[in-house]
Short mmCIF file of C-alpha atoms and ligand atoms in Angstrom, two decimals:
data_model
loop_
_atom_site.label_atom_id
_atom_site.label_comp_id
_atom_site.label_asym_id
_atom_site.label_seq_id
_atom_site.Cartn_x
_atom_site.Cartn_y
_atom_site.Cartn_z
CA MET A 1 44.28 110.62 100.50
CA ASN A 2 46.55 113.41 102.98
CA LYS A 3 49.96 114.38 102.28
CA LEU A 4 52.79 113.74 104.78
CA GLY A 5 55.97 115.94 105.71
CA ILE A 6 58.10 114.66 107.44
CA VAL A 7 60.76 117.59 108.99
CA VAL A 8 64.01 116.33 110.30
CA PRO A 9 65.70 119.39 111.70
CA CYS A 10 69.48 118.67 110.90
CA TYR A 11 73.31 119.92 111.94
CA ASN A 12 76.50 118.65 111.83
CA GLU A 13 75.38 115.41 110.44
CA GLU A 14 76.72 114.28 107.88
CA GLU A 15 77.63 111.10 109.16
CA VAL A 16 74.26 110.05 109.10
CA LEU A 17 72.19 112.08 106.80
CA GLY A 18 72.32 109.25 103.88
CA MET A 19 71.22 106.39 106.48
CA THR A 20 68.19 108.52 107.04
CA SER A 21 66.96 109.48 104.28
CA GLU A 22 67.13 105.97 103.05
CA ALA A 23 65.16 104.31 105.84
CA LEU A 24 62.11 107.66 105.97
CA ARG A 25 61.73 107.45 102.24
CA ALA A 26 61.66 103.34 102.90
CA VAL A 27 58.71 104.14 105.54
CA LEU A 28 57.21 106.65 102.78
CA ASP A 29 57.11 103.84 100.07
CA ASP A 30 55.34 101.58 102.46
CA LEU A 31 52.42 103.80 103.40
CA ILE A 32 51.84 104.88 99.86
CA SER A 33 52.42 100.97 98.97
CA LYS A 34 49.68 100.64 102.24
CA GLY A 35 47.70 103.62 100.66
CA LYS A 36 47.63 104.96 103.67
CA ILE A 37 49.60 108.92 102.58
CA ALA A 38 49.76 110.13 98.92
CA SER A 39 51.81 109.13 96.32
CA ASP A 40 53.83 113.26 96.85
CA SER A 41 54.59 112.29 100.05
CA PHE A 42 57.79 114.21 101.05
CA ILE A 43 60.75 114.17 103.13
CA MET A 44 61.61 117.12 104.17
CA PHE A 45 65.28 117.81 105.99
CA VAL A 46 66.21 121.92 107.45
CA ASN A 47 69.69 122.37 107.42
CA ASP A 48 70.87 124.19 110.97
CA GLY A 49 73.78 126.41 109.47
CA SER A 50 76.06 123.24 110.01
CA LYS A 51 79.66 123.62 109.10
CA ASP A 52 80.51 120.93 106.88
CA ARG A 53 79.12 118.89 104.53
CA THR A 54 74.86 118.33 105.43
CA TRP A 55 73.74 120.70 103.23
CA GLU A 56 75.71 119.08 99.92
CA LEU A 57 74.19 116.62 101.18
CA ILE A 58 71.01 117.45 101.49
CA GLU A 59 71.41 118.77 97.69
CA GLU A 60 72.51 115.65 96.87
CA GLN A 61 68.73 113.57 97.73
CA HIS A 62 67.24 115.97 96.18
CA ARG A 63 69.43 115.44 92.90
CA LEU A 64 69.17 112.20 92.84
CA TYR A 65 65.26 111.83 95.11
CA LYS A 66 63.90 115.23 93.59
CA ASP A 67 60.23 114.45 94.49
CA LYS A 68 60.79 112.92 98.27
CA CYS A 69 63.40 114.82 99.10
CA ILE A 70 63.52 118.40 99.14
CA GLY A 71 65.67 120.49 101.44
CA ILE A 72 65.66 123.92 103.73
CA LYS A 73 69.02 125.92 104.68
CA LEU A 74 69.19 128.69 106.64
CA ALA A 75 71.33 130.90 106.60
CA ARG A 76 72.79 130.83 110.08
CA ASN A 77 72.80 127.65 113.35
CA VAL A 78 69.72 128.78 115.05
CA GLY A 79 69.07 126.03 117.33
CA HIS A 80 66.81 122.77 117.26
CA GLN A 81 63.86 124.36 118.42
CA TYR A 82 63.74 126.87 115.81
CA ALA A 83 64.68 124.57 112.67
CA LEU A 84 62.45 122.41 113.79
CA THR A 85 59.45 125.63 113.76
CA ALA A 86 61.05 126.66 110.38
CA GLY A 87 60.41 123.44 109.51
CA LEU A 88 57.23 123.13 109.97
CA LEU A 89 55.49 126.73 109.53
CA THR A 90 57.03 125.67 106.11
CA ALA A 91 55.63 122.74 105.43
CA LYS A 92 51.87 123.91 107.12
CA ASP A 93 51.48 124.85 103.23
CA MET A 94 52.72 122.06 101.46
CA CYS A 95 50.87 118.87 102.76
CA ASP A 96 47.81 117.62 105.63
CA VAL A 97 49.76 116.24 107.88
CA THR A 98 53.33 116.52 109.53
CA ILE A 99 55.94 114.76 111.62
CA SER A 100 59.17 116.37 113.36
CA ILE A 101 61.23 113.49 113.98
CA ASP A 102 65.41 113.77 114.84
CA ALA A 103 67.82 113.08 111.97
CA ASP A 104 70.38 110.27 114.29
CA LEU A 105 67.37 107.84 113.51
CA GLN A 106 67.25 107.59 117.56
CA ASP A 107 63.93 107.69 117.28
CA ASP A 108 61.96 104.09 116.24
CA VAL A 109 60.46 104.83 112.03
CA ALA A 110 58.48 101.89 111.91
CA THR A 111 56.08 104.28 114.77
CA ILE A 112 55.97 106.54 112.20
CA GLU A 113 52.83 104.49 111.22
CA ASP A 114 51.40 103.89 113.97
CA MET A 115 50.98 108.04 114.64
CA ILE A 116 49.09 108.25 111.16
CA ASP A 117 46.71 105.14 112.60
CA LYS A 118 46.01 107.71 115.12
CA TYR A 119 46.18 110.20 112.62
CA TYR A 120 42.93 109.22 110.85
CA GLU A 121 41.52 108.13 114.05
CA GLY A 122 40.38 112.10 114.40
CA CYS A 123 43.84 112.63 116.74
CA GLN A 124 45.64 115.96 115.66
CA ILE A 125 48.37 115.82 117.32
CA VAL A 126 51.29 112.17 118.60
CA TYR A 127 53.52 112.41 120.83
CA GLY A 128 56.12 110.00 120.75
CA VAL A 129 56.79 108.70 123.44
CA ARG A 130 60.13 106.22 124.72
CA LYS A 131 58.87 103.34 126.33
CA GLU A 132 62.44 103.22 128.25
CA ARG A 133 65.91 104.82 127.69
CA LYS A 134 67.66 100.98 128.45
CA THR A 135 69.98 102.45 125.27
CA ASP A 136 70.36 106.63 126.18
CA SER A 137 74.23 106.83 129.62
CA PHE A 138 73.31 107.26 132.83
CA PHE A 139 74.22 111.21 132.87
CA LYS A 140 71.47 111.60 130.20
CA ARG A 141 68.67 109.77 131.45
CA THR A 142 69.63 110.39 134.70
CA THR A 143 69.43 114.70 133.82
CA ALA A 144 66.88 113.71 131.14
CA GLN A 145 64.14 112.60 133.76
CA GLY A 146 65.47 115.16 137.08
CA PHE A 147 63.84 117.34 133.77
CA TYR A 148 60.69 116.91 133.51
CA LYS A 149 60.36 116.07 136.75
CA LEU A 150 61.63 119.90 137.19
CA MET A 151 59.35 121.30 134.63
CA ALA A 152 56.12 119.11 136.35
CA ALA A 153 57.16 120.41 140.16
CA MET A 154 57.36 124.36 138.28
CA GLY A 155 53.51 124.33 137.38
CA VAL A 156 55.24 123.68 132.97
CA LYS A 157 53.12 121.01 131.15
CA THR A 158 54.45 118.63 129.01
CA VAL A 159 54.56 114.88 128.42
CA TYR A 160 56.50 113.02 130.02
CA ASN A 161 59.47 111.37 128.32
CA HIS A 162 58.63 112.30 125.42
CA ALA A 163 61.20 114.28 122.62
CA ASP A 164 60.29 117.31 119.02
CA TYR A 165 58.89 113.40 117.80
CA ARG A 166 55.53 113.79 116.85
CA LEU A 167 52.08 114.34 114.31
CA MET A 168 51.43 117.11 114.18
CA SER A 169 48.22 117.73 111.24
CA LYS A 170 48.23 120.49 108.95
CA ARG A 171 45.36 122.37 110.91
CA ALA A 172 47.18 121.69 115.42
CA LEU A 173 50.12 123.84 112.99
CA GLU A 174 47.66 126.06 111.83
CA GLU A 175 46.97 127.15 115.79
CA PHE A 176 50.75 127.19 116.34
CA ALA A 177 51.40 129.46 114.13
CA LYS A 178 49.21 131.86 115.91
CA TYR A 179 52.13 131.56 118.74
CA SER A 180 54.60 135.00 118.40
CA GLU A 181 56.57 134.10 120.68
CA TYR A 182 60.75 134.97 120.14
CA ASN A 183 61.75 131.98 122.80
CA LEU A 184 60.74 128.61 121.49
CA PHE A 185 60.05 125.93 123.74
CA LEU A 186 58.62 123.34 121.51
CA ARG A 187 57.47 120.32 124.07
CA GLY A 188 55.50 122.81 126.31
CA MET A 189 53.50 124.99 123.78
CA VAL A 190 51.91 122.46 121.72
CA PRO A 191 50.00 120.82 124.86
CA LEU A 192 49.12 123.98 125.12
CA ILE A 193 47.33 123.85 121.70
CA GLY A 194 44.88 120.98 122.43
CA PHE A 195 42.81 119.22 120.37
CA LYS A 196 42.51 115.38 119.89
CA THR A 197 45.66 114.04 121.02
CA ASP A 198 47.68 110.75 121.80
CA CYS A 199 50.94 109.22 122.47
CA VAL A 200 52.71 106.27 120.94
CA TYR A 201 55.40 104.42 122.70
CA TYR A 202 58.53 103.38 121.09
CA ASP A 203 62.10 102.20 122.18
CA ARG A 204 64.63 104.80 121.40
CA LYS A 205 67.71 103.58 120.44
CA GLU A 206 71.54 104.52 120.48
CA ARG A 207 72.75 107.59 117.76
CA ALA A 208 72.91 105.70 113.86
CA ALA A 209 76.84 107.97 113.76
CA GLY A 210 78.27 110.34 115.30
CA GLU A 211 77.64 112.52 117.95
CA SER A 212 74.95 114.05 120.66
CA LYS A 213 74.23 118.26 118.84
CA TYR A 214 73.03 118.36 122.64
CA PRO A 215 75.79 119.18 125.37
CA LEU A 216 75.26 119.36 128.92
CA LYS A 217 75.48 123.37 128.10
CA LYS A 218 72.41 122.92 125.93
CA MET A 219 70.16 120.83 127.82
CA LEU A 220 70.97 123.42 130.20
CA ALA A 221 70.04 126.68 128.24
CA LEU A 222 66.58 124.92 126.53
CA ALA A 223 65.45 123.82 130.40
CA PHE A 224 66.22 126.81 131.92
CA ASP A 225 64.24 128.44 128.47
CA GLY A 226 61.23 126.18 129.09
CA ILE A 227 61.21 127.44 133.10
CA SER A 228 60.91 131.44 132.26
CA SER A 229 58.72 131.35 129.47
CA PHE A 230 55.92 129.00 131.05
CA SER A 231 56.40 129.15 134.42
CA THR A 232 56.27 132.35 136.76
CA LYS A 233 56.47 129.58 140.08
CA PRO A 234 60.95 131.11 141.38
CA ILE A 235 58.67 134.91 141.68
CA THR A 236 55.96 133.05 142.76
CA MET A 237 58.51 131.42 146.31
CA ILE A 238 60.19 134.26 146.17
CA LEU A 239 56.92 136.19 147.29
CA SER A 240 56.63 133.14 149.60
CA ILE A 241 59.92 133.42 151.33
CA GLY A 242 59.36 136.59 151.50
CA PHE A 243 56.00 137.06 153.47
CA PHE A 244 57.50 133.54 155.61
CA ILE A 245 60.65 135.52 157.19
CA ILE A 246 58.18 138.69 157.45
CA PHE A 247 56.46 136.08 159.54
CA LEU A 248 60.03 134.77 161.63
CA SER A 249 60.98 139.17 162.22
CA ILE A 250 57.23 138.39 163.86
CA ILE A 251 58.33 135.38 166.49
CA ALA A 252 62.63 137.33 165.95
CA ALA A 253 59.85 140.33 167.50
CA VAL A 254 58.27 139.07 170.47
CA TYR A 255 61.98 137.54 171.49
CA ALA A 256 64.13 140.31 170.87
CA LEU A 257 61.58 142.70 172.80
CA VAL A 258 60.63 139.62 175.87
CA SER A 259 64.91 139.43 176.40
CA TYR A 260 64.99 143.12 176.50
CA GLY A 261 62.83 143.46 179.00
CA MET A 262 65.18 141.20 180.31
CA GLY A 263 67.60 143.37 180.41
CA ARG A 264 69.58 140.68 179.18
CA VAL A 265 70.90 142.33 175.45
CA VAL A 266 74.02 144.10 174.97
CA PRO A 267 72.22 147.63 173.91
CA GLY A 268 71.12 148.33 170.10
CA TRP A 269 70.45 144.32 170.03
CA THR A 270 66.89 144.67 169.28
CA SER A 271 66.30 147.29 167.31
CA LEU A 272 69.43 146.00 165.05
CA ILE A 273 68.14 142.24 164.94
CA LEU A 274 64.54 143.66 164.37
CA SER A 275 64.84 145.57 162.19
CA LEU A 276 67.55 143.44 159.75
CA TRP A 277 64.42 140.43 160.32
CA PHE A 278 62.14 142.34 159.21
CA LEU A 279 64.24 144.63 156.76
CA GLY A 280 65.21 141.29 155.44
CA GLY A 281 61.85 140.18 154.53
CA LEU A 282 60.14 143.40 153.86
CA GLN A 283 62.58 143.43 150.61
CA LEU A 284 62.48 139.29 149.31
CA LEU A 285 58.26 140.39 149.65
CA ALA A 286 58.63 143.97 147.56
CA ILE A 287 60.71 141.80 144.91
CA GLY A 288 58.27 138.81 145.05
CA LEU A 289 55.58 141.38 144.06
CA VAL A 290 57.15 142.91 141.18
CA GLY A 291 58.34 140.06 139.83
CA GLN A 292 54.13 138.61 140.08
CA TYR A 293 53.91 142.65 137.19
CA ILE A 294 56.06 142.59 135.40
CA GLY A 295 55.16 138.02 135.34
CA LYS A 296 51.94 139.22 133.63
CA ILE A 297 53.52 141.93 131.67
CA TYR A 298 55.91 138.98 129.88
CA SER A 299 53.12 136.32 129.10
CA GLU A 300 50.81 139.34 127.40
CA VAL A 301 54.02 140.25 125.75
CA LYS A 302 54.43 136.80 124.02
CA ARG A 303 50.74 137.45 122.78
CA ARG A 304 49.73 133.85 122.81
CA PRO A 305 46.57 132.99 121.25
CA ARG A 306 43.56 132.55 124.24
CA TYR A 307 42.09 129.22 123.10
CA ALA A 308 41.39 127.87 119.59
CA ILE A 309 38.32 126.97 118.57
CA GLU A 310 37.15 123.15 118.09
CA LYS A 311 33.71 123.43 116.58
CA ILE A 312 31.22 125.25 115.47
CA LEU A 313 27.86 123.68 114.86
CA GLU A 314 25.74 126.34 112.96
CA GLN A 315 21.95 127.35 112.70
CA GLY A 316 20.95 124.54 110.73
CA ASP A 317 23.56 122.14 111.44
CA ASP A 318 22.89 118.59 110.95
CA VAL A 319 24.28 116.69 114.02
CA LYS A 320 25.24 113.46 113.16
N1 UDP B 401 70.22 119.94 116.08
C1 UDP B 401 69.56 121.09 115.54
N2 UDP B 401 70.69 122.53 115.85
C2 UDP B 401 71.06 122.29 116.33
C3 UDP B 401 71.45 121.37 117.26
C4 UDP B 401 71.23 119.88 117.10
O1 UDP B 401 69.35 121.45 114.13
O2 UDP B 401 72.12 123.32 117.28
C5 UDP B 401 69.18 118.75 115.70
C6 UDP B 401 70.56 117.94 115.23
O3 UDP B 401 70.92 117.43 114.16
C7 UDP B 401 69.56 116.37 115.63
C8 UDP B 401 68.21 117.34 116.50
O4 UDP B 401 68.58 117.96 116.71
O5 UDP B 401 68.04 115.94 114.54
C9 UDP B 401 68.52 115.91 118.08
O6 UDP B 401 70.34 116.30 118.85
P1 UDP B 401 70.96 115.28 119.03
O7 UDP B 401 70.06 113.92 118.79
O8 UDP B 401 72.48 115.40 119.08
O9 UDP B 401 70.52 115.32 120.92
P2 UDP B 401 70.09 114.63 121.02
O10 UDP B 401 68.82 112.83 121.53
O11 UDP B 401 71.37 113.77 121.92
O12 UDP B 401 69.53 115.04 122.74
MG1 MG B 402 69.21 112.44 119.44
#
């Protein structure tokens, strides 16, 4: 029987923590009674430097349900992606499979069972994908969907309408742990790992209590992190614009020289207009070119693993 660890990042979640713990404990009990997970499976709350009573409540849950509820206290607020990573990498050594879920019960906890079923079918990663976003405000919905589309346009591979509700096996986490980059954008990193993956679909609900801990500023920062950590497309765009302007400057040169030949110009105009176009294009081209090298250095310093081996067939192995 495989041991499950549910990882829950919590930042100022005193209003929902009790409810969340109850809902997740009910799911664990149900899955244990169905014989799908080990009886020592647990919920791990990660306190991300909350300023309210979140940590006291986590301590209380641990007091009441010692085996089921455990907690990690981060020394300060580091943000959702980092808190989640801290939880996942700690849980990796304590169980066989993890599921990460937000503290606010927006993600349907009933889907956990579907994720576990997929895991037993051999999936190392299972993404929770929202069917629709009826409960999100118009603003949240359009900005979030615009974000997924922008990411796709920038060449960052993410799973559409999937946030950080996902199952990851110990094996997938061991590969993930090799990604030593500082800037974390889990939705971009996890698909890089590989292995057999699948999606489960659910309806996203409203926050059970409290308010969103992701104001516009944090969302924009996440979007920028996502693009800048995964794509050098913006630099390539500058390079292309540079080429395009040089091309335009050739047309401008022909035009200016013809005008000059016809004597229709103010003295000095031809040389001025030619250098203006040409130098502008040249500068953009040069910046773009330098940028290409910086892009390369960037991907080198991240030291991402280049591959993950899934299986090796050795000499003398019987293949079934
Ligand atoms: N969160 C966190 N650290 C932060 C901000 C948020 O750990 O600095 C957690 C938060 O407690 C929640 C999850 O990240 O469990 C997602 O946040 P939220 O539900 O507020 O985001 P939304 O669903 O509104 O996008
Ligand atoms: Mg939420």
